[in-house]
Amino acid sequence: MRKQAGKIELMAPAGSWEALQAAIDNGADSVYFGVEQLNMRAMSSINFGLDDLPEIVQRCEQNGVRSYLTLNTIVYDHDLLIAKRLINAAKEAGVSAVIVADQAVMFMAREAGLEVHISTQLNITNVETLKFYSTFADTMVLSRELSLRQVKFITGQIEKQQIKGPSGRLIEIEIFGHGALCMAVSGKCHLSLHTYNSSANRGACKQNCRKPYIVIDKESGIELEIDNEYIMSPKDLMVIDFLDQVKDAGIKVLKIEGRGRAPEYVATTVKAYREAIDSLYNNTYTGERIKKWVEQLATVYNRGFWSGYYLGKKLGEWTTPGSHATQKKIYLGKGWHYYPKARVAEFKMEAFDLKQGDKILITGPTTGVVEKTVEQMYVNDKPGNFAQKGDIVSIKIDLKIRPADKLYKLVKSEG
C-alpha cells in the first residue's frame, strides 16, 4: 500500500468516480466512499452501487491506496439485512475496511472478517471508551470537539497501556483535518429531522444551519435579522497551518471531509495536504510553504477557515452562506475526440467562450481532474486564440480525454 511506515495516512473523500480518481492521482493514501444507503452522505453525494465495488477496489489496489466503505448511519431493524448485504459485498470485493457507528454493524463486519474503523458518530472522548471498542476496531475517529492536548493524552495512553485492536496492532487514531464542520456534537443533529422529516443521522441532512434567519420577539413583535454571523454554521476546518502540532499529538490518520463536494476540491485539498504531510518528514514545513497551501485551499469551495476545537477553543467561528472560494468554474463543453500520437484533445463548445491564456479544468470518471493554462489552441481545425459556443476546440493535453469528460474555465470569484 502507498502509505509509508511512520507517516500520517492521508484519507480522501470519494463521492464520485471523478473524485475517486482525483484522490488517487494527487497522493491520497486511502479513500472513503458510500454505497447506496446507510452512510452519512446518502443524499448529498452521488454514491456508488454494489456493482461498482470491484472497480473501486481495483483502481485503489493498482495505486497502493486503501479503500474504506462508510456504513455509519443510525441503523434500525429493517436496515439489518441491507447492512449485511453491503458488508458481504465489501468483503467479496476486497474493501480494506468499513467505517461504522452501530454496534450491530460492528459485529457483522467482525464476523465477515473485515477490518473495522469507528466513526466520529460514536463520539469517543476518553481512553476507557476507546479500550471498550478496541475489541472490535483497529482505527478510531475521536470526537471532533476534542483539543489536540486531549488527543495527545489518548494517543499517549494507547502507547503506554499497549492498547491493541483485533489485528494485534496498536490502535490508530484518526481525526478530521479539513472540510465542513457541523454545529452539533460530532455531527449528531436533529434540526433537519424536525423541520423536513429528513434525518441528518440517516444521511439526509437538509443543512438548516447554513441558512439565514430572522428572530422574532413574540411579545413585542420586534424582528432581529442575523446578518453578520450565522451562529449555527461553522467555518470549514483547516489544520494545514498547524500540521506539525497534529503530528506531535500522535495522529495516524488525517481525514479530509467532502464527499458531497466537487472533484476539483478533492484534487486541490489532497495535493496540498500530501505536500504538507511529506514536508513534515523532510524538514521543509515552512511558513512560506504554509501560506502557499492556504492560498491553494482557498481557491476551491470553502466557508472560510478556522482551527476547529483543536487549539482549545470553546465556541465555533461562524460563516456566511455560500462558498468563499477565490475562483469558480464555468462550464464550456465536453470531450469530443483524442489523438494519442499528437496528444491533442478536442472539445465541443456548448456554452460561453474560451481564449488563449485562460485557465481550464477538465473532469471525468476516468480522467479525474486536470488543470492547465491554454497556451495554444486550434478552433475548427485552424490556429486560433478564441472559441465560442458551437466550435470544436483542440488543445494539447498529455492525458487521454473521453466523451464523458467535461471542460470548464476557471475564473476569479467576484468579491
Coordinates of N, CA and C in Angstrom, one line a residue, residues 206-351:
K206 N -30.6 18.4 5.5 CA -31.0 19.5 4.6 C -30.3 20.7 4.9
Q207 N -29.3 20.7 5.8 CA -28.4 21.8 6.2 C -29.2 23.1 6.6
N208 N -30.1 22.9 7.5 CA -30.8 24.1 8.0 C -29.9 25.1 8.6
C209 N -28.8 24.6 9.2 CA -27.8 25.5 9.9 C -27.1 26.5 9.0
R210 N -27.1 26.2 7.7 CA -26.4 27.0 6.7 C -27.2 28.2 6.2
K211 N -28.5 28.3 6.7 CA -29.4 29.3 6.1 C -29.5 30.6 7.0
P212 N -29.8 31.7 6.3 CA -30.1 33.0 7.1 C -31.4 32.9 7.8
Y213 N -31.5 33.6 9.0 CA -32.7 33.5 9.8 C -33.1 34.9 10.3
I214 N -34.4 35.1 10.6 CA -34.8 36.3 11.3 C -35.5 35.8 12.6
V215 N -35.0 36.4 13.7 CA -35.5 36.1 15.0 C -36.6 37.1 15.4
I216 N -37.8 36.6 15.8 CA -38.9 37.5 16.2 C -39.2 37.4 17.7
D217 N -39.3 38.5 18.3 CA -39.7 38.5 19.7 C -41.2 38.5 19.8
K218 N -41.8 37.4 20.3 CA -43.2 37.2 20.2 C -44.0 38.2 21.0
E219 N -43.4 38.8 22.1 CA -44.1 39.7 22.9 C -44.2 41.1 22.2
S220 N -43.1 41.5 21.7 CA -43.1 42.9 21.1 C -43.2 42.9 19.6
G221 N -43.0 41.7 19.0 CA -43.0 41.7 17.5 C -41.8 42.2 16.8
I222 N -40.8 42.6 17.6 CA -39.5 43.1 17.0 C -38.8 42.0 16.3
E223 N -38.3 42.3 15.1 CA -37.5 41.3 14.3 C -36.1 41.6 14.4
L224 N -35.3 40.6 14.6 CA -33.8 40.7 14.5 C -33.3 39.9 13.4
E225 N -32.7 40.5 12.4 CA -32.1 39.8 11.3 C -30.6 39.5 11.6
I226 N -30.2 38.3 11.6 CA -28.9 37.9 11.9 C -28.1 37.9 10.6
D227 N -27.4 39.1 10.3 CA -26.7 39.2 9.0 C -25.2 39.3 9.1
N228 N -24.7 39.2 10.3 CA -23.2 39.2 10.4 C -22.6 37.9 10.8
E229 N -23.2 37.1 11.6 CA -22.7 35.8 11.9 C -23.8 34.8 11.9
Y230 N -23.6 33.7 11.1 CA -24.6 32.7 11.0 C -24.3 31.7 12.1
I231 N -24.9 31.9 13.3 CA -24.5 31.3 14.5 C -24.7 29.8 14.6
M232 N -25.2 29.2 13.6 CA -25.3 27.7 13.5 C -24.4 27.1 12.5
S233 N -23.7 27.9 11.7 CA -23.0 27.5 10.6 C -21.5 27.7 10.7
P234 N -20.7 26.8 11.2 CA -19.3 27.0 11.4 C -18.5 27.1 10.1
K235 N -17.4 27.8 10.2 CA -16.5 27.8 9.1 C -15.9 26.4 8.9
D236 N -15.2 26.2 7.7 CA -14.6 24.9 7.5 C -13.3 24.8 8.3
L237 N -13.1 23.5 8.7 CA -11.9 23.2 9.5 C -10.7 23.2 8.5
M238 N -9.6 23.6 9.0 CA -8.3 23.6 8.3 C -7.2 23.4 9.4
V239 N -6.3 22.4 9.2 CA -5.2 22.2 10.1 C -3.8 22.3 9.4
I240 N -3.8 22.7 8.2 CA -2.6 22.7 7.4 C -1.5 23.6 8.0
D241 N -2.0 24.7 8.7 CA -1.1 25.7 9.3 C -0.6 25.3 10.7
F242 N -1.1 24.2 11.2 CA -0.5 23.7 12.5 C -0.4 22.2 12.4
L243 N -0.1 21.7 11.2 CA 0.0 20.3 11.0 C 1.2 19.6 11.8
D244 N 2.2 20.4 12.1 CA 3.2 19.9 13.0 C 2.7 19.5 14.4
Q245 N 1.8 20.3 14.9 CA 1.2 20.0 16.2 C 0.3 18.8 16.1
V246 N -0.4 18.6 15.0 CA -1.2 17.4 14.7 C -0.3 16.2 14.8
K247 N 0.8 16.3 14.1 CA 1.7 15.1 14.1 C 2.2 14.8 15.5
D248 N 2.6 15.9 16.2 CA 3.1 15.7 17.6 C 2.0 15.1 18.5
A249 N 0.7 15.2 18.2 CA -0.3 14.7 19.0 C -0.5 13.2 18.8
G250 N 0.3 12.6 17.9 CA 0.2 11.2 17.7 C -0.8 10.7 16.7
I251 N -1.3 11.6 15.9 CA -2.4 11.2 14.9 C -1.8 10.2 13.9
K252 N -2.5 9.2 13.5 CA -2.1 8.3 12.5 C -2.8 8.4 11.2
V253 N -4.0 9.0 11.2 CA -4.8 9.1 10.0 C -5.5 10.5 10.0
L254 N -5.3 11.3 8.9 CA -5.9 12.6 8.8 C -6.9 12.5 7.7
K255 N -8.1 12.9 8.0 CA -9.3 12.7 7.1 C -9.7 14.1 6.5
I256 N -9.8 14.1 5.2 CA -10.4 15.3 4.5 C -11.9 15.0 4.3
E257 N -12.7 16.0 4.7 CA -14.2 15.9 4.6 C -14.5 16.4 3.2
G258 N -15.6 15.8 2.6 CA -16.1 16.4 1.3 C -16.6 15.4 0.3
R259 N -17.3 14.4 0.7 CA -17.9 13.5 -0.3 C -19.0 14.2 -1.2
G260 N -19.5 15.3 -0.7 CA -20.5 16.0 -1.4 C -20.0 17.1 -2.3
R261 N -18.7 17.3 -2.2 CA -18.0 18.4 -3.0 C -17.5 18.0 -4.3
A262 N -17.1 19.0 -5.1 CA -16.7 18.7 -6.5 C -15.3 18.0 -6.6
P263 N -15.0 17.4 -7.7 CA -13.7 16.7 -7.8 C -12.5 17.6 -7.7
E264 N -12.7 18.8 -8.2 CA -11.5 19.7 -8.1 C -11.2 20.1 -6.6
Y265 N -12.2 20.1 -5.8 CA -12.0 20.3 -4.3 C -11.1 19.2 -3.8
V266 N -11.5 17.9 -4.2 CA -10.7 16.8 -3.7 C -9.3 16.9 -4.3
A267 N -9.1 17.2 -5.5 CA -7.8 17.3 -6.1 C -6.9 18.3 -5.4
T268 N -7.5 19.5 -5.2 CA -6.7 20.6 -4.6 C -6.4 20.3 -3.1
T269 N -7.3 19.9 -2.3 CA -7.1 19.6 -0.9 C -6.1 18.5 -0.7
V270 N -6.3 17.4 -1.5 CA -5.4 16.2 -1.3 C -4.0 16.6 -1.7
K271 N -3.8 17.3 -2.8 CA -2.5 17.8 -3.3 C -1.8 18.6 -2.2
A272 N -2.5 19.6 -1.6 CA -1.9 20.5 -0.6 C -1.5 19.7 0.6
Y273 N -2.4 18.8 1.1 CA -2.1 18.1 2.3 C -1.0 17.0 2.1
R274 N -1.0 16.5 0.9 CA 0.1 15.5 0.6 C 1.4 16.2 0.7
E275 N 1.5 17.3 0.1 CA 2.8 18.1 0.1 C 3.1 18.5 1.6
A276 N 2.1 18.9 2.3 CA 2.4 19.4 3.7 C 2.8 18.2 4.6
I277 N 2.1 17.1 4.5 CA 2.5 15.9 5.3 C 3.9 15.5 4.9
D278 N 4.2 15.4 3.7 CA 5.6 15.0 3.2 C 6.6 15.9 3.8
S279 N 6.3 17.2 3.8 CA 7.2 18.2 4.2 C 7.6 18.1 5.7
L280 N 6.6 17.5 6.5 CA 6.9 17.3 7.9 C 8.0 16.3 8.1
Y281 N 8.2 15.4 7.2 CA 9.2 14.4 7.4 C 10.5 14.6 6.7
N282 N 10.5 15.7 5.9 CA 11.8 16.0 5.2 C 12.3 17.5 5.6
N283 N 11.7 18.0 6.7 CA 12.1 19.3 7.3 C 12.0 20.4 6.3
T284 N 10.9 20.4 5.5 CA 10.6 21.6 4.6 C 9.3 22.2 4.9
Y285 N 8.8 22.0 6.1 CA 7.5 22.6 6.5 C 7.8 24.0 7.1
T286 N 7.5 25.0 6.2 CA 7.9 26.3 6.5 C 6.7 27.3 6.4
G287 N 6.8 28.5 7.0 CA 5.8 29.4 6.9 C 5.5 29.9 5.5
E288 N 6.5 29.9 4.6 CA 6.3 30.3 3.2 C 5.4 29.3 2.5
R289 N 5.8 28.0 2.7 CA 5.0 26.9 2.1 C 3.6 26.9 2.6
I290 N 3.4 27.1 3.9 CA 2.1 27.1 4.5 C 1.2 28.1 3.9
K291 N 1.7 29.3 3.7 CA 1.0 30.4 3.1 C 0.5 30.0 1.7
K292 N 1.4 29.3 0.9 CA 1.1 28.9 -0.4 C -0.1 27.9 -0.4
W293 N 0.0 26.9 0.5 CA -1.0 25.9 0.6 C -2.4 26.5 1.0
V294 N -2.4 27.4 1.9 CA -3.6 28.1 2.3 C -4.3 28.8 1.2
E295 N -3.4 29.4 0.4 CA -3.9 30.1 -0.8 C -4.5 29.1 -1.8
Q296 N -3.9 28.0 -2.0 CA -4.4 27.0 -2.9 C -5.8 26.4 -2.3
L297 N -5.8 26.2 -1.1 CA -7.1 25.6 -0.5 C -8.2 26.6 -0.6
A298 N -7.9 27.9 -0.6 CA -8.9 28.9 -0.7 C -9.6 29.0 -2.1
T299 N -8.9 28.4 -3.1 CA -9.4 28.5 -4.5 C -10.6 27.7 -4.7
V300 N -10.8 26.6 -3.9 CA -12.0 25.7 -4.1 C -13.0 25.9 -3.0
Y301 N -14.1 25.3 -3.1 CA -15.3 25.5 -2.2 C -14.8 25.5 -0.8
N302 N -15.2 26.6 -0.1 CA -15.0 26.6 1.4 C -15.9 27.7 2.0
R303 N -16.1 27.6 3.3 CA -16.9 28.6 4.0 C -16.0 29.5 4.9
G304 N -14.8 29.7 4.5 CA -13.8 30.3 5.3 C -13.2 29.3 6.2
F305 N -12.1 29.6 6.8 CA -11.4 28.5 7.6 C -11.2 28.9 9.1
W306 N -11.2 27.9 9.9 CA -10.8 28.1 11.3 C -10.2 26.7 11.8
S307 N -9.6 26.7 13.0 CA -8.9 25.6 13.5 C -9.7 24.6 14.3
G308 N -11.0 24.8 14.3 CA -11.9 23.8 15.0 C -11.6 24.0 16.5
Y309 N -11.7 22.9 17.2 CA -11.5 22.9 18.7 C -10.1 22.4 19.1
Y310 N -9.3 22.1 18.1 CA -8.0 21.5 18.3 C -7.1 22.4 19.1
L311 N -7.2 23.7 19.0 CA -6.3 24.5 19.8 C -6.9 25.1 21.0
G312 N -8.0 24.5 21.5 CA -8.6 24.8 22.8 C -9.7 25.7 22.8
K313 N -10.3 26.1 21.6 CA -11.4 27.0 21.5 C -12.7 26.3 22.0
K314 N -13.5 27.1 22.7 CA -14.7 26.6 23.3 C -15.9 26.8 22.4
L315 N -15.9 27.8 21.6 CA -17.0 28.1 20.7 C -16.6 28.1 19.2
G316 N -17.5 27.9 18.3 CA -17.2 27.9 16.9 C -17.0 29.3 16.3
E317 N -16.4 29.3 15.1 CA -16.3 30.5 14.4 C -17.3 30.4 13.2
W318 N -18.1 31.4 13.1 CA -19.3 31.3 12.2 C -19.0 31.9 10.8
T319 N -19.7 31.4 9.8 CA -19.5 31.8 8.5 C -20.8 32.5 7.9
T320 N -20.8 32.8 6.7 CA -21.9 33.3 5.9 C -22.3 32.3 4.8
P321 N -23.5 32.3 4.3 CA -23.9 31.3 3.3 C -23.0 31.3 2.1
G322 N -22.9 30.1 1.4 CA -22.2 30.0 0.1 C -20.7 29.8 0.3
S323 N -20.1 29.7 -0.9 CA -18.7 29.4 -0.9 C -17.9 30.7 -0.8
H324 N -16.7 30.6 -0.1 CA -15.8 31.7 -0.1 C -14.6 31.5 -1.0
A325 N -14.7 30.5 -2.0 CA -13.7 30.2 -2.9 C -13.2 31.4 -3.7
T326 N -11.9 31.5 -3.9 CA -11.4 32.6 -4.6 C -11.5 32.5 -6.1
Q327 N -11.8 31.3 -6.6 CA -12.1 31.1 -8.0 C -13.3 30.2 -8.2
K328 N -13.9 30.3 -9.4 CA -15.1 29.4 -9.7 C -14.9 28.9 -11.1
K329 N -15.7 27.8 -11.4 CA -15.6 27.2 -12.7 C -16.9 27.5 -13.5
I330 N -16.7 27.7 -14.8 CA -17.8 28.0 -15.8 C -17.8 26.8 -16.8
Y331 N -18.9 26.2 -17.0 CA -19.0 25.1 -17.9 C -18.9 25.6 -19.3
L332 N -18.0 24.9 -20.1 CA -17.8 25.2 -21.5 C -18.3 24.2 -22.5
G333 N -18.0 22.9 -22.2 CA -18.3 21.9 -23.1 C -17.9 20.5 -22.7
K334 N -17.8 19.6 -23.6 CA -17.5 18.2 -23.3 C -16.4 17.6 -24.3
G335 N -15.8 16.5 -23.8 CA -14.9 15.9 -24.7 C -15.4 15.4 -26.0
W336 N -14.7 15.5 -27.1 CA -15.1 15.2 -28.4 C -14.3 14.1 -29.0
H337 N -13.0 14.2 -29.0 CA -12.1 13.3 -29.6 C -10.7 13.5 -29.0
Y338 N -9.9 12.4 -29.0 CA -8.5 12.5 -28.6 C -7.6 11.8 -29.6
Y339 N -6.5 12.5 -29.9 CA -5.5 12.0 -30.8 C -4.2 11.6 -30.0
P340 N -4.0 10.3 -29.7 CA -3.0 9.9 -28.8 C -1.6 10.2 -29.3
K341 N -1.3 10.1 -30.6 CA 0.0 10.3 -31.1 C 0.4 11.8 -31.0
A342 N -0.5 12.6 -31.3 CA -0.3 14.1 -31.3 C -0.5 14.6 -29.9
R343 N -1.2 13.8 -29.0 CA -1.5 14.2 -27.7 C -2.4 15.5 -27.7
V344 N -3.4 15.5 -28.5 CA -4.3 16.6 -28.7 C -5.7 16.2 -28.4
A345 N -6.4 17.0 -27.6 CA -7.8 16.7 -27.2 C -8.7 17.7 -27.9
E346 N -9.8 17.2 -28.4 CA -10.9 18.1 -29.0 C -12.0 18.2 -28.0
F347 N -12.6 19.4 -27.9 CA -13.8 19.6 -27.1 C -14.8 20.3 -27.9
K348 N -16.1 19.9 -27.7 CA -17.2 20.6 -28.3 C -17.7 21.7 -27.4
M349 N -17.6 22.9 -27.8 CA -18.0 24.1 -27.0 C -19.5 24.2 -27.0
E350 N -20.1 24.1 -25.8 CA -21.6 24.2 -25.7 C -22.1 25.4 -25.0
A351 N -21.1 26.2 -24.4 CA -21.6 27.4 -23.7 C -20.4 28.3 -23.5

